[in-house]
Amino acid sequence: MNQKKEYLDRCVELAAEAYQFLKNSTVKDRAAFMYAVADKIEKLGPELIETANQESALPFPRLEGEKGRTIGQWRSYADAITTGLYTEARIDLANPEKGKNDIRKYSIGIGPVVVFGASNFPFAFSTAGGDTASAIAAGCPVIVKGHSGHQKTSSIMAAVILETVQEFGWPEGVFGHVLGNEVEGTNTKIGAYLVGHELIKAVGFTGSYWGGKSLFDIANQRKEPIPVFAEMGSINPVFAFSHILEENPEQLAKDYAASLTLGVGQFCTNPGLFIAVKGDGLNKFKKALQEAVIGISPAKMLNQGIYDHFEKNKSLLSNQPSVEVLSESNTLAENGQGRPTVVHTNAKNFLENEILSEEVFGPFGLLIEADTYEEVEKIAKELNGQLTITFAGTSADVKEHLNIFNIIKDKAGRLLFNGMPTGVEVVYAMQHGGPFPSSTDPRFTSVGPDSVKRFVRPLSFQNWPNEFLPEELKNENTLGIQRIVNGSSTQNPINSQS
Ligand code: NAP
């Protein structure tokens, strides 16, 4: 399915008009809208889950959980904006005796945002997902380019948001929904056209490196470059150290196998790389891992394209010199099913062969057996930017390997001390986004209320009469938000006599 250029232009123009409305809305207005969207998603009947299941092959319990998470995102981001956290109001009152002006700054929505739905999260990272919720929270209209893998699900979610727009009497361009591949009569992808459109001011994306990087390049080559917040996944290394491998190798192996194969390995936080030094502990770990992986059945992947990618990349890595299969599920996979597989190699080989650092999106792990901790340190130094890195160890391990702990701080957005990286909590302290190439801007997160920060920009007012200021900066502080006034954090109004 293709779309006419005129249709896409109209969507963007409506979004630009709606921005003129949204930029003058308050955090309370937007929070009310967001709670209403959450309530409507909550009320959606079984059709939503059934449709998503048919389109994505994701099982019902997973989809139920993801629906709950999506509702939680709208509500928690709404709660967060009403505190004023992302309004970032700062007021420095005039002091004529010292020659100081009245200067007031706050964060305003950046403008219309294009959001790309992700294949692996039909709810939480798609049409009504975190990018859309955080952009609207920031005061930005959104145009969603729905993912081709779940268009019906996307349409159900879009209808919920559009209905809320109508009920609130907001301009229709607050939310736009586009499906399809190319702009009619051209070879231009719809997403590429939208990102290149002069009225679009930012982009939210979750998907492949090549997709995210292409859109990032388009955005940077525009006459007016715009920010692209692309989360492009990573191999999420797990570094395991001697004390933990000696203490409980079996449990570590079980946990690793479970995380590697969770959701058929189709998570951007899938721990695709495991690194440890040879020894008794690692031998026991390998044996337990072999047993665990053998018993995990293959399962259907999201779609044929993702399955084909998985098979292609799995054989690319598995067929590299000095790479051997350590363990595979003992059940053969049918077409479309991802078969859990772990391969292994030595550190020298890994360091010399860049292909071994490629992401294999699916239930596939690479175990690196190093001879020494010097080799482990080298691997840490050579790593690309990652969403997560896990330090599997005891406190004694950390003390013995502070150098490695220090290096990995530069390489990831989230550092785990034990546990596994799959399962990304939607909380204030979450960081989901790391140094390039895991994402295009490591300063921001795409999960948690802080994701709102991606879609605002600071705007300062100098010496404006109170009546013309946005509600957030007026003396009265009727919104009751937290502000920094003359250097002190307060919710109090400003006494205009003072
Ligand atoms: P994708 O190919 O990157 O596509 C994601 C979205 O971006 C789609 O809507 C796609 O539109 C659009 N897009 C991609 N490249 C584009 C371009 N050059 N110009 C304009 N629009 C573009 O990701 P996917 O379909 O979800 O899966 C493909 C692979 O991505 C997987 O096999 C896996 O390796 C990886 N992946 C990673 C993550 C992660 O968490 N980081 C998540 C899912 C997938 P069209 O459909 O019209 O092309």
PDB file of N, CA and C and ligand atoms in Angstrom, residues 116-120 145-148 180-181 189-192 205-212 214-215 218 231-234 267-268 303 305-306 309-310 313 359 361, ligand 1:
ATOM      1  N   PHE A 116       7.876   6.210  14.776  1.00  0.00           N
ATOM      2  CA  PHE A 116       7.862   4.936  14.036  1.00  0.00           C
ATOM      3  C   PHE A 116       7.495   3.808  14.982  1.00  0.00           C
ATOM      4  N   GLY A 117       6.446   3.057  14.629  1.00  0.00           N
ATOM      5  CA  GLY A 117       6.066   1.904  15.437  1.00  0.00           C
ATOM      6  C   GLY A 117       7.125   0.815  15.328  1.00  0.00           C
ATOM      7  N   ALA A 118       7.380   0.103  16.440  1.00  0.00           N
ATOM      8  CA  ALA A 118       8.373  -0.971  16.445  1.00  0.00           C
ATOM      9  C   ALA A 118       7.698  -2.310  16.201  1.00  0.00           C
ATOM     10  N   SER A 119       8.403  -3.205  15.520  1.00  0.00           N
ATOM     11  CA  SER A 119       7.799  -4.512  15.212  1.00  0.00           C
ATOM     12  C   SER A 119       7.595  -5.344  16.470  1.00  0.00           C
ATOM     13  N   ASN A 120       8.511  -5.207  17.455  1.00  0.00           N
ATOM     14  CA  ASN A 120       8.506  -6.170  18.568  1.00  0.00           C
ATOM     15  C   ASN A 120       7.667  -5.738  19.767  1.00  0.00           C
ATOM     16  N   LYS A 145       3.917   6.599  11.993  1.00  0.00           N
ATOM     17  CA  LYS A 145       4.041   5.712  10.829  1.00  0.00           C
ATOM     18  C   LYS A 145       3.944   4.302  11.429  1.00  0.00           C
ATOM     19  N   GLY A 146       2.756   3.667  11.274  1.00  0.00           N
ATOM     20  CA  GLY A 146       2.530   2.348  11.869  1.00  0.00           C
ATOM     21  C   GLY A 146       3.427   1.298  11.243  1.00  0.00           C
ATOM     22  N   HIS A 147       3.825   0.311  12.033  1.00  0.00           N
ATOM     23  CA  HIS A 147       4.685  -0.747  11.491  1.00  0.00           C
ATOM     24  C   HIS A 147       3.873  -1.696  10.613  1.00  0.00           C
ATOM     25  N   SER A 148       4.481  -2.100   9.495  1.00  0.00           N
ATOM     26  CA  SER A 148       3.754  -2.956   8.542  1.00  0.00           C
ATOM     27  C   SER A 148       3.415  -4.316   9.155  1.00  0.00           C
ATOM     28  N   GLY A 180       1.571   2.193   5.392  1.00  0.00           N
ATOM     29  CA  GLY A 180       1.985   1.997   4.002  1.00  0.00           C
ATOM     30  C   GLY A 180       3.483   1.994   3.827  1.00  0.00           C
ATOM     31  N   ASN A 181       3.887   1.862   2.543  1.00  0.00           N
ATOM     32  CA  ASN A 181       5.315   1.719   2.250  1.00  0.00           C
ATOM     33  C   ASN A 181       5.935   2.966   1.633  1.00  0.00           C
ATOM     34  N   LYS A 189      10.344   6.132   0.655  1.00  0.00           N
ATOM     35  CA  LYS A 189       9.568   5.521   1.724  1.00  0.00           C
ATOM     36  C   LYS A 189       8.780   6.608   2.451  1.00  0.00           C
ATOM     37  N   ILE A 190       7.580   6.228   2.920  1.00  0.00           N
ATOM     38  CA  ILE A 190       6.728   7.194   3.610  1.00  0.00           C
ATOM     39  C   ILE A 190       7.464   7.829   4.800  1.00  0.00           C
ATOM     40  N   GLY A 191       8.154   6.967   5.572  1.00  0.00           N
ATOM     41  CA  GLY A 191       8.861   7.463   6.758  1.00  0.00           C
ATOM     42  C   GLY A 191       9.932   8.475   6.377  1.00  0.00           C
ATOM     43  N   ALA A 192      10.646   8.173   5.294  1.00  0.00           N
ATOM     44  CA  ALA A 192      11.716   9.071   4.854  1.00  0.00           C
ATOM     45  C   ALA A 192      11.121  10.419   4.434  1.00  0.00           C
ATOM     46  N   PHE A 205      12.084   6.738  17.165  1.00  0.00           N
ATOM     47  CA  PHE A 205      12.217   5.495  16.377  1.00  0.00           C
ATOM     48  C   PHE A 205      12.739   4.364  17.261  1.00  0.00           C
ATOM     49  N   THR A 206      12.217   3.156  17.037  1.00  0.00           N
ATOM     50  CA  THR A 206      12.795   1.934  17.626  1.00  0.00           C
ATOM     51  C   THR A 206      12.824   0.891  16.521  1.00  0.00           C
ATOM     52  N   GLY A 207      13.978   0.324  16.268  1.00  0.00           N
ATOM     53  CA  GLY A 207      14.053  -0.679  15.198  1.00  0.00           C
ATOM     54  C   GLY A 207      15.490  -1.024  14.891  1.00  0.00           C
ATOM     55  N   SER A 208      15.759  -1.258  13.614  1.00  0.00           N
ATOM     56  CA  SER A 208      17.086  -1.729  13.210  1.00  0.00           C
ATOM     57  C   SER A 208      18.091  -0.577  13.137  1.00  0.00           C
ATOM     58  N   TYR A 209      19.370  -0.936  13.174  1.00  0.00           N
ATOM     59  CA  TYR A 209      20.429   0.066  13.024  1.00  0.00           C
ATOM     60  C   TYR A 209      20.286   0.779  11.684  1.00  0.00           C
ATOM     61  N   TRP A 210      20.051  -0.008  10.609  1.00  0.00           N
ATOM     62  CA  TRP A 210      20.035   0.600   9.275  1.00  0.00           C
ATOM     63  C   TRP A 210      18.852   1.524   9.104  1.00  0.00           C
ATOM     64  N   GLY A 211      17.704   1.133   9.671  1.00  0.00           N
ATOM     65  CA  GLY A 211      16.525   1.998   9.602  1.00  0.00           C
ATOM     66  C   GLY A 211      16.757   3.289  10.365  1.00  0.00           C
ATOM     67  N   GLY A 212      17.207   3.161  11.605  1.00  0.00           N
ATOM     68  CA  GLY A 212      17.415   4.340  12.460  1.00  0.00           C
ATOM     69  C   GLY A 212      18.473   5.269  11.902  1.00  0.00           C
ATOM     70  N   SER A 214      19.470   5.539   8.757  1.00  0.00           N
ATOM     71  CA  SER A 214      19.022   6.195   7.516  1.00  0.00           C
ATOM     72  C   SER A 214      18.165   7.416   7.845  1.00  0.00           C
ATOM     73  N   LEU A 215      17.269   7.251   8.811  1.00  0.00           N
ATOM     74  CA  LEU A 215      16.381   8.366   9.158  1.00  0.00           C
ATOM     75  C   LEU A 215      17.171   9.488   9.833  1.00  0.00           C
ATOM     76  N   ILE A 218      18.866  11.391   7.064  1.00  0.00           N
ATOM     77  CA  ILE A 218      17.910  12.263   6.346  1.00  0.00           C
ATOM     78  C   ILE A 218      17.663  13.522   7.176  1.00  0.00           C
ATOM     79  N   GLU A 231      16.370   4.390  18.820  1.00  0.00           N
ATOM     80  CA  GLU A 231      16.898   3.322  19.683  1.00  0.00           C
ATOM     81  C   GLU A 231      17.067   2.126  18.770  1.00  0.00           C
ATOM     82  N   MET A 232      18.333   1.706  18.579  1.00  0.00           N
ATOM     83  CA  MET A 232      18.623   0.759  17.505  1.00  0.00           C
ATOM     84  C   MET A 232      19.125  -0.606  18.005  1.00  0.00           C
ATOM     85  N   GLY A 233      18.971  -0.836  19.308  1.00  0.00           N
ATOM     86  CA  GLY A 233      19.311  -2.156  19.834  1.00  0.00           C
ATOM     87  C   GLY A 233      20.792  -2.363  20.043  1.00  0.00           C
ATOM     88  N   SER A 234      21.155  -3.482  20.661  1.00  0.00           N
ATOM     89  CA  SER A 234      22.563  -3.785  20.905  1.00  0.00           C
ATOM     90  C   SER A 234      22.711  -5.240  21.310  1.00  0.00           C
ATOM     91  N   PHE A 267      14.034  -8.926  21.936  1.00  0.00           N
ATOM     92  CA  PHE A 267      14.093  -7.708  22.751  1.00  0.00           C
ATOM     93  C   PHE A 267      15.386  -6.979  22.444  1.00  0.00           C
ATOM     94  N   CYS A 268      15.311  -5.655  22.458  1.00  0.00           N
ATOM     95  CA  CYS A 268      16.545  -4.894  22.199  1.00  0.00           C
ATOM     96  C   CYS A 268      17.537  -5.059  23.342  1.00  0.00           C
ATOM     97  N   ASN A 303       7.582 -11.996  12.479  1.00  0.00           N
ATOM     98  CA  ASN A 303       7.111 -12.079  11.097  1.00  0.00           C
ATOM     99  C   ASN A 303       8.206 -12.735  10.238  1.00  0.00           C
ATOM    100  N   GLY A 305       9.970 -11.639   7.789  1.00  0.00           N
ATOM    101  CA  GLY A 305      11.158 -10.812   7.568  1.00  0.00           C
ATOM    102  C   GLY A 305      12.130 -10.930   8.735  1.00  0.00           C
ATOM    103  N   ILE A 306      11.610 -10.878   9.940  1.00  0.00           N
ATOM    104  CA  ILE A 306      12.469 -10.958  11.128  1.00  0.00           C
ATOM    105  C   ILE A 306      13.066 -12.359  11.254  1.00  0.00           C
ATOM    106  N   HIS A 309      15.861 -12.602   8.694  1.00  0.00           N
ATOM    107  CA  HIS A 309      17.032 -11.879   9.223  1.00  0.00           C
ATOM    108  C   HIS A 309      17.770 -12.713  10.252  1.00  0.00           C
ATOM    109  N   PHE A 310      16.974 -13.305  11.131  1.00  0.00           N
ATOM    110  CA  PHE A 310      17.552 -14.114  12.216  1.00  0.00           C
ATOM    111  C   PHE A 310      18.377 -15.258  11.635  1.00  0.00           C
ATOM    112  N   ASN A 313      21.593 -13.914   9.863  1.00  0.00           N
ATOM    113  CA  ASN A 313      22.642 -13.430  10.767  1.00  0.00           C
ATOM    114  C   ASN A 313      23.191 -14.545  11.651  1.00  0.00           C
ATOM    115  N   GLU A 359      24.566  -7.619  15.927  1.00  0.00           N
ATOM    116  CA  GLU A 359      23.388  -8.084  16.647  1.00  0.00           C
ATOM    117  C   GLU A 359      22.694  -9.178  15.832  1.00  0.00           C
ATOM    118  N   PHE A 361      19.175 -10.590  15.981  1.00  0.00           N
ATOM    119  CA  PHE A 361      17.901 -10.328  16.655  1.00  0.00           C
ATOM    120  C   PHE A 361      17.097 -11.624  16.733  1.00  0.00           C
TER     121      PHE A 361
HETATM  122  P1  NAP B   1      13.155  -1.600  10.723  1.00  0.00           P
HETATM  123  O1  NAP B   1      13.417  -2.320   9.460  1.00  0.00           O
HETATM  124  O2  NAP B   1      14.222  -0.714  11.212  1.00  0.00           O
HETATM  125  O3  NAP B   1      11.802  -0.774  10.526  1.00  0.00           O
HETATM  126  C1  NAP B   1      11.218  -0.007  11.561  1.00  0.00           C
HETATM  127  C2  NAP B   1      10.362   1.082  10.951  1.00  0.00           C
HETATM  128  O4  NAP B   1      11.191   2.051  10.313  1.00  0.00           O
HETATM  129  C3  NAP B   1       9.392   0.599   9.901  1.00  0.00           C
HETATM  130  O5  NAP B   1       8.186   1.339  10.026  1.00  0.00           O
HETATM  131  C4  NAP B   1      10.078   0.932   8.592  1.00  0.00           C
HETATM  132  O6  NAP B   1       9.171   1.237   7.568  1.00  0.00           O
HETATM  133  C5  NAP B   1      10.840   2.188   8.944  1.00  0.00           C
HETATM  134  N1  NAP B   1      12.081   2.289   8.168  1.00  0.00           N
HETATM  135  C6  NAP B   1      13.140   1.455   8.249  1.00  0.00           C
HETATM  136  N2  NAP B   1      14.115   1.871   7.409  1.00  0.00           N
HETATM  137  C7  NAP B   1      13.661   2.981   6.803  1.00  0.00           C
HETATM  138  C8  NAP B   1      14.207   3.872   5.839  1.00  0.00           C
HETATM  139  N3  NAP B   1      15.417   3.677   5.328  1.00  0.00           N
HETATM  140  N4  NAP B   1      13.473   4.922   5.441  1.00  0.00           N
HETATM  141  C9  NAP B   1      12.248   5.110   5.960  1.00  0.00           C
HETATM  142  N5  NAP B   1      11.656   4.293   6.865  1.00  0.00           N
HETATM  143  C10 NAP B   1      12.362   3.249   7.288  1.00  0.00           C
HETATM  144  O7  NAP B   1      12.848  -2.621  11.880  1.00  0.00           O
HETATM  145  P2  NAP B   1      11.893  -3.882  11.943  1.00  0.00           P
HETATM  146  O8  NAP B   1      11.009  -3.965  10.762  1.00  0.00           O
HETATM  147  O9  NAP B   1      11.257  -3.812  13.244  1.00  0.00           O
HETATM  148  O10 NAP B   1      12.847  -5.130  11.986  1.00  0.00           O
HETATM  149  C11 NAP B   1      13.940  -5.341  11.141  1.00  0.00           C
HETATM  150  C12 NAP B   1      15.154  -5.692  11.996  1.00  0.00           C
HETATM  151  O11 NAP B   1      15.371  -4.665  12.952  1.00  0.00           O
HETATM  152  C13 NAP B   1      15.030  -6.935  12.847  1.00  0.00           C
HETATM  153  O12 NAP B   1      15.312  -8.098  12.185  1.00  0.00           O
HETATM  154  C14 NAP B   1      16.026  -6.642  13.919  1.00  0.00           C
HETATM  155  O13 NAP B   1      17.320  -6.952  13.501  1.00  0.00           O
HETATM  156  C15 NAP B   1      15.936  -5.165  14.147  1.00  0.00           C
HETATM  157  N6  NAP B   1      15.088  -4.739  15.291  1.00  0.00           N
HETATM  158  C16 NAP B   1      15.657  -4.136  16.342  1.00  0.00           C
HETATM  159  C17 NAP B   1      14.859  -3.708  17.400  1.00  0.00           C
HETATM  160  C18 NAP B   1      15.424  -3.006  18.580  1.00  0.00           C
HETATM  161  O14 NAP B   1      14.892  -3.144  19.629  1.00  0.00           O
HETATM  162  N7  NAP B   1      16.401  -2.206  18.418  1.00  0.00           N
HETATM  163  C19 NAP B   1      13.511  -3.885  17.397  1.00  0.00           C
HETATM  164  C20 NAP B   1      12.941  -4.486  16.295  1.00  0.00           C
HETATM  165  C21 NAP B   1      13.748  -4.890  15.250  1.00  0.00           C
HETATM  166  P3  NAP B   1       8.920   0.165   6.410  1.00  0.00           P
HETATM  167  O15 NAP B   1       8.254  -0.992   7.068  1.00  0.00           O
HETATM  168  O16 NAP B   1       8.051   0.899   5.459  1.00  0.00           O
HETATM  169  O17 NAP B   1      10.265  -0.154   5.858  1.00  0.00           O
END
